CSV table of C-alpha atoms in Angstrom, one decimal:
chain,number,residue,atom,x,y,z
Z,103,GLN,CA,-60.3,-27.6,-70.3
Z,104,VAL,CA,-58.2,-25.1,-68.5
Z,105,GLN,CA,-57.6,-26.4,-65.0
Z,106,LEU,CA,-55.5,-25.6,-62.1
Z,107,VAL,CA,-55.2,-28.3,-59.4
Z,108,GLN,CA,-53.5,-27.4,-55.9
Z,109,SER,CA,-51.8,-29.6,-53.3
Z,110,GLY,CA,-53.7,-30.9,-50.3
Z,111,PRO,CA,-54.3,-29.3,-47.0
Z,112,GLU,CA,-51.3,-28.5,-44.5
Z,113,LEU,CA,-51.0,-28.3,-40.8
Z,114,LYS,CA,-48.0,-26.4,-39.8
Z,115,LYS,CA,-46.7,-25.0,-36.4
Z,116,PRO,CA,-45.7,-21.4,-35.9
Z,117,GLY,CA,-42.4,-20.4,-37.3
Z,118,ALA,CA,-42.5,-23.1,-40.0
Z,119,SER,CA,-42.7,-22.8,-43.7
Z,120,VAL,CA,-45.3,-24.1,-46.2
Z,121,LYS,CA,-45.0,-24.8,-49.9
Z,122,VAL,CA,-48.2,-25.1,-51.9
Z,123,SER,CA,-48.3,-26.4,-55.5
Z,124,CYS,CA,-50.6,-25.5,-58.4
Z,125,LYS,CA,-50.4,-27.9,-61.4
Z,126,ALA,CA,-51.8,-26.3,-64.7
Z,127,SER,CA,-53.3,-28.0,-67.5
Z,128,GLY,CA,-55.2,-27.2,-70.8
Z,129,TYR,CA,-53.3,-24.2,-71.9
Z,130,THR,CA,-49.8,-23.0,-72.7
Z,131,PHE,CA,-48.5,-22.4,-69.4
Z,132,SER,CA,-45.9,-19.8,-70.2
Z,133,ASN,CA,-48.3,-17.6,-71.8
Z,134,PHE,CA,-50.1,-16.6,-68.7
Z,135,GLY,CA,-48.9,-15.3,-65.3
Z,136,VAL,CA,-50.1,-17.1,-62.2
Z,137,THR,CA,-51.4,-15.1,-59.2
Z,138,TRP,CA,-51.8,-16.1,-55.5
Z,139,LEU,CA,-54.4,-15.0,-53.3
Z,140,ARG,CA,-55.6,-16.0,-49.9
Z,141,GLN,CA,-58.8,-15.9,-47.9
Z,142,ALA,CA,-58.8,-16.1,-44.1
Z,143,PRO,CA,-61.8,-17.9,-42.6
Z,144,GLY,CA,-65.0,-15.9,-43.0
Z,145,GLN,CA,-62.8,-13.0,-44.5
Z,146,GLY,CA,-62.4,-11.4,-48.0
Z,147,LEU,CA,-59.9,-12.1,-50.7
Z,148,GLU,CA,-56.2,-10.7,-50.4
Z,149,TRP,CA,-53.7,-10.5,-53.2
Z,150,MET,CA,-50.3,-12.0,-52.3
Z,151,GLY,CA,-48.5,-11.7,-55.5
Z,152,TRP,CA,-47.9,-12.9,-59.1
Z,153,VAL,CA,-45.3,-14.8,-61.1
Z,154,SER,CA,-44.6,-15.1,-64.8
Z,155,PRO,CA,-43.9,-18.6,-66.0
Z,156,TYR,CA,-42.3,-17.1,-69.2
Z,157,ASN,CA,-39.4,-15.4,-67.5
Z,158,GLY,CA,-39.7,-15.9,-63.7
Z,159,ASN,CA,-40.6,-12.2,-63.0
Z,160,THR,CA,-42.4,-11.6,-59.8
Z,161,LYS,CA,-44.4,-8.9,-58.1
Z,162,TYR,CA,-45.2,-9.3,-54.3
Z,163,ALA,CA,-47.8,-7.4,-52.2
Z,164,GLN,CA,-45.7,-5.3,-49.8
Z,165,LYS,CA,-47.3,-7.1,-46.7
Z,166,TYR,CA,-45.5,-10.4,-47.9
Z,167,GLN,CA,-42.2,-9.1,-49.2
Z,168,GLY,CA,-39.4,-11.0,-47.8
Z,169,ARG,CA,-41.6,-13.8,-46.4
Z,170,VAL,CA,-43.2,-15.4,-49.6
Z,171,SER,CA,-41.6,-16.8,-52.7
Z,172,LEU,CA,-43.5,-17.5,-56.0
Z,173,THR,CA,-41.8,-19.8,-58.4
Z,174,THR,CA,-42.8,-22.0,-61.5
Z,175,ASP,CA,-41.5,-25.0,-63.2
Z,176,THR,CA,-42.2,-25.1,-66.9
Z,177,SER,CA,-41.2,-28.7,-67.4
Z,178,THR,CA,-44.1,-29.7,-65.1
Z,179,THR,CA,-46.2,-26.6,-65.7
Z,180,THR,CA,-46.5,-26.2,-61.9
Z,181,ALA,CA,-46.4,-23.0,-59.8
Z,182,TYR,CA,-45.4,-23.0,-56.2
Z,183,MET,CA,-46.0,-20.5,-53.3
Z,184,GLU,CA,-43.8,-20.8,-50.3
Z,185,LEU,CA,-44.6,-18.7,-47.1
Z,186,ARG,CA,-42.1,-18.7,-44.3
Z,187,SER,CA,-42.1,-17.8,-40.7
Z,188,LEU,CA,-45.8,-18.8,-40.3
Z,189,ARG,CA,-48.1,-17.3,-37.8
Z,190,SER,CA,-51.6,-18.2,-36.6
Z,191,ASP,CA,-53.0,-15.4,-38.7
Z,192,ASP,CA,-51.6,-17.0,-41.8
Z,193,THR,CA,-54.4,-19.7,-41.4
Z,194,ALA,CA,-56.4,-19.3,-44.7
Z,195,MET,CA,-57.4,-20.8,-47.8
Z,196,TYR,CA,-54.8,-20.2,-50.5
Z,197,TYR,CA,-55.8,-19.9,-54.1
Z,198,CYS,CA,-53.7,-19.9,-57.3
Z,199,VAL,CA,-55.4,-18.5,-60.3
Z,200,ARG,CA,-54.3,-18.0,-63.9
Z,201,GLY,CA,-53.8,-14.4,-65.1
Z,202,GLY,CA,-53.6,-11.1,-63.4
Z,203,SER,CA,-50.1,-9.5,-63.7
Z,204,GLY,CA,-47.9,-7.3,-61.6
Z,205,THR,CA,-49.1,-4.2,-63.4
Z,206,GLY,CA,-52.8,-4.5,-63.3
Z,207,LYS,CA,-53.6,-6.1,-66.4
Z,208,GLY,CA,-55.8,-9.1,-67.0
Z,209,TRP,CA,-58.0,-11.0,-64.7
Z,210,PHE,CA,-58.2,-14.1,-62.6
Z,211,ASP,CA,-59.6,-17.0,-64.4
Z,212,PRO,CA,-59.8,-20.0,-63.7
Z,213,TRP,CA,-59.1,-20.6,-60.1
Z,214,GLY,CA,-57.5,-23.6,-58.3
Z,215,GLN,CA,-59.7,-25.3,-55.8
Z,216,GLY,CA,-57.8,-23.9,-52.9
Z,217,THR,CA,-55.4,-25.2,-50.3
Z,218,LEU,CA,-56.3,-24.9,-46.7
Z,219,VAL,CA,-53.1,-23.9,-44.4
Z,220,THR,CA,-53.7,-24.2,-40.8
Z,221,VAL,CA,-51.1,-22.7,-38.4
Z,222,SER,CA,-51.4,-24.1,-34.8
Z,223,SER,CA,-49.2,-25.2,-32.2
D,123,GLN,CA,-60.3,-3.2,-43.6
D,124,SER,CA,-60.9,-3.5,-47.5
D,125,VAL,CA,-59.7,-1.0,-49.8
D,126,LEU,CA,-62.8,-1.3,-51.8
D,127,THR,CA,-66.2,-0.9,-50.1
D,128,GLN,CA,-69.1,-3.2,-50.5
D,129,PRO,CA,-72.4,-3.6,-48.4
D,130,PRO,CA,-72.1,-6.8,-46.3
D,131,SER,CA,-75.3,-8.2,-47.6
D,132,VAL,CA,-78.3,-7.8,-50.0
D,133,SER,CA,-81.4,-9.8,-50.3
D,134,ALA,CA,-84.5,-10.2,-52.5
D,135,ALA,CA,-87.2,-12.6,-53.5
D,136,PRO,CA,-86.9,-15.0,-56.4
D,137,GLY,CA,-87.4,-13.2,-59.7
D,138,GLN,CA,-86.5,-9.9,-58.3
D,139,THR,CA,-83.5,-7.6,-59.0
D,140,VAL,CA,-80.6,-6.8,-56.8
D,141,THR,CA,-77.6,-4.5,-57.1
D,142,ILE,CA,-74.2,-4.4,-55.3
D,143,SER,CA,-72.2,-1.3,-55.1
D,144,CYS,CA,-68.4,-1.3,-55.1
D,145,SER,CA,-67.0,2.0,-54.1
D,146,GLY,CA,-63.2,3.1,-54.4
D,147,SER,CA,-61.0,5.9,-55.2
D,148,SER,CA,-59.2,7.5,-58.2
D,149,SER,CA,-56.3,5.3,-57.4
D,150,ASN,CA,-58.2,2.2,-58.2
D,151,ILE,CA,-61.6,2.0,-59.7
D,152,GLY,CA,-61.4,5.6,-61.0
D,153,ASN,CA,-58.5,4.8,-63.4
D,154,ASN,CA,-58.6,1.0,-63.8
D,155,TYR,CA,-61.1,-1.7,-64.6
D,156,VAL,CA,-63.4,-3.4,-62.3
D,157,PHE,CA,-63.8,-7.2,-62.0
D,158,TRP,CA,-66.4,-9.2,-60.1
D,159,TYR,CA,-66.0,-12.6,-58.8
D,160,GLN,CA,-68.8,-15.1,-57.4
D,161,GLN,CA,-68.1,-17.5,-54.6
D,162,LEU,CA,-70.7,-20.2,-54.1
D,163,PRO,CA,-70.8,-21.7,-50.6
D,164,GLY,CA,-67.8,-24.0,-50.2
D,165,THR,CA,-66.3,-23.4,-53.6
D,166,ALA,CA,-63.5,-21.3,-55.0
D,167,PRO,CA,-64.4,-17.9,-56.5
D,168,LYS,CA,-65.3,-17.7,-60.3
D,169,LEU,CA,-64.9,-14.8,-62.6
D,170,LEU,CA,-68.3,-13.2,-63.1
D,171,MET,CA,-67.5,-9.8,-65.0
D,172,TYR,CA,-64.3,-8.4,-66.4
D,173,GLU,CA,-63.3,-5.1,-67.5
D,174,ASN,CA,-66.2,-3.4,-65.9
D,175,ASN,CA,-69.1,-4.8,-67.9
D,176,LYS,CA,-68.0,-7.9,-69.9
D,177,ARG,CA,-69.3,-11.3,-69.2
D,178,PRO,CA,-67.4,-14.6,-69.8
D,179,SER,CA,-69.4,-16.7,-72.3
D,180,GLU,CA,-70.8,-19.0,-69.7
D,181,ILE,CA,-72.3,-16.2,-67.5
D,182,PRO,CA,-76.0,-15.5,-68.1
D,183,ASP,CA,-77.0,-11.9,-69.3
D,184,ARG,CA,-79.0,-11.8,-66.0
D,185,PHE,CA,-75.7,-10.5,-64.6
D,186,SER,CA,-74.6,-6.9,-65.7
D,187,GLY,CA,-71.8,-4.7,-64.6
D,188,SER,CA,-71.2,-0.9,-64.8
D,189,LYS,CA,-68.8,1.8,-63.6
D,190,SER,CA,-69.1,5.4,-63.0
D,191,GLY,CA,-66.3,7.5,-61.7
D,192,THR,CA,-65.0,5.8,-58.5
D,193,SER,CA,-67.8,3.2,-58.0
D,194,ALA,CA,-69.0,0.2,-59.8
D,195,THR,CA,-72.3,-1.8,-59.7
D,196,LEU,CA,-73.1,-5.4,-60.3
D,197,GLY,CA,-76.8,-6.1,-61.0
D,198,ILE,CA,-78.5,-9.4,-61.0
D,199,THR,CA,-81.9,-9.7,-62.5
D,200,GLY,CA,-84.5,-12.6,-62.3
D,201,LEU,CA,-82.9,-13.8,-58.9
D,202,GLN,CA,-82.6,-17.4,-58.6
D,203,THR,CA,-81.8,-19.6,-55.5
D,204,GLY,CA,-78.6,-20.7,-57.3
D,205,ASP,CA,-77.4,-17.1,-57.1
D,206,GLU,CA,-76.9,-17.3,-53.4
D,207,ALA,CA,-73.3,-16.6,-53.0
D,208,ASP,CA,-70.6,-14.1,-51.9
D,209,TYR,CA,-69.7,-11.5,-54.6
D,210,PHE,CA,-66.4,-9.6,-54.6
D,211,CYS,CA,-65.3,-6.8,-56.5
D,212,ALA,CA,-61.6,-6.2,-57.5
D,213,SER,CA,-59.4,-3.5,-59.2
D,214,TRP,CA,-55.8,-2.6,-59.5
D,215,ASP,CA,-54.6,0.1,-57.2
D,216,ASN,CA,-51.9,2.4,-58.8
D,217,ASN,CA,-50.8,3.8,-55.4
D,218,LEU,CA,-50.5,0.5,-53.6
D,219,SER,CA,-49.2,-1.1,-56.8
D,220,ALA,CA,-51.4,-4.1,-55.9
D,221,TRP,CA,-54.7,-5.8,-56.7
D,222,VAL,CA,-57.3,-4.8,-54.1
D,223,PHE,CA,-60.6,-6.4,-53.2
D,224,GLY,CA,-63.9,-5.4,-51.6
D,225,GLY,CA,-64.9,-7.2,-48.4
D,226,GLY,CA,-67.6,-9.1,-50.3
D,227,THR,CA,-71.3,-9.0,-50.4
D,228,LYS,CA,-73.6,-12.0,-49.4
D,229,VAL,CA,-76.6,-12.3,-51.7
D,230,THR,CA,-79.6,-14.1,-50.0
D,231,VAL,CA,-82.5,-15.1,-52.0
D,232,LEU,CA,-85.6,-14.9,-49.8
């Protein structure tokens, strides 16, 4: 079945970087984009950006421009989200999902299990 | 502050019907599809409704979606205890060039 499995929880200090991985299986990886979203504790969902495994194209939410990098490795069918210059308000659950796009097409299905990133000194 | 507006909570007794509203604008819901996601406690969200009113095959027909103008509605009939969850609406926003979400609605089965 289609599945996205994310890496484990991370504890980082302010100013550090974090890189979360998302291993895809059960479908042709290059045929679907990968979207990253986050959810702060007790809060709603926030779109961070999208990456195409087919050609590496990306689209980032303006809020994260310059601070986030979305990449993929087609040889291992894995997507990555790197967030730099971490602050305490970056503490959140980070999700990768199959689908979506940088132009509003498609939907998010399925979702990874989430990776908790905690930023604390 | 979420771009799409949802009520924070709705509740009803088992077997009853609830509706969840999602209000937006012409830059998002008014000109794009609406999607709904269900998040059961302690789990990742799951696709519940796509392209306004289409259900993935595994979603029971107790769930329905509709859209009118710049608003959308999710309906749940025959409410069950297993429906207790947070429900989020989403749409693409042409002005922001970004996916936007509602703040989520917590459904409680009394």
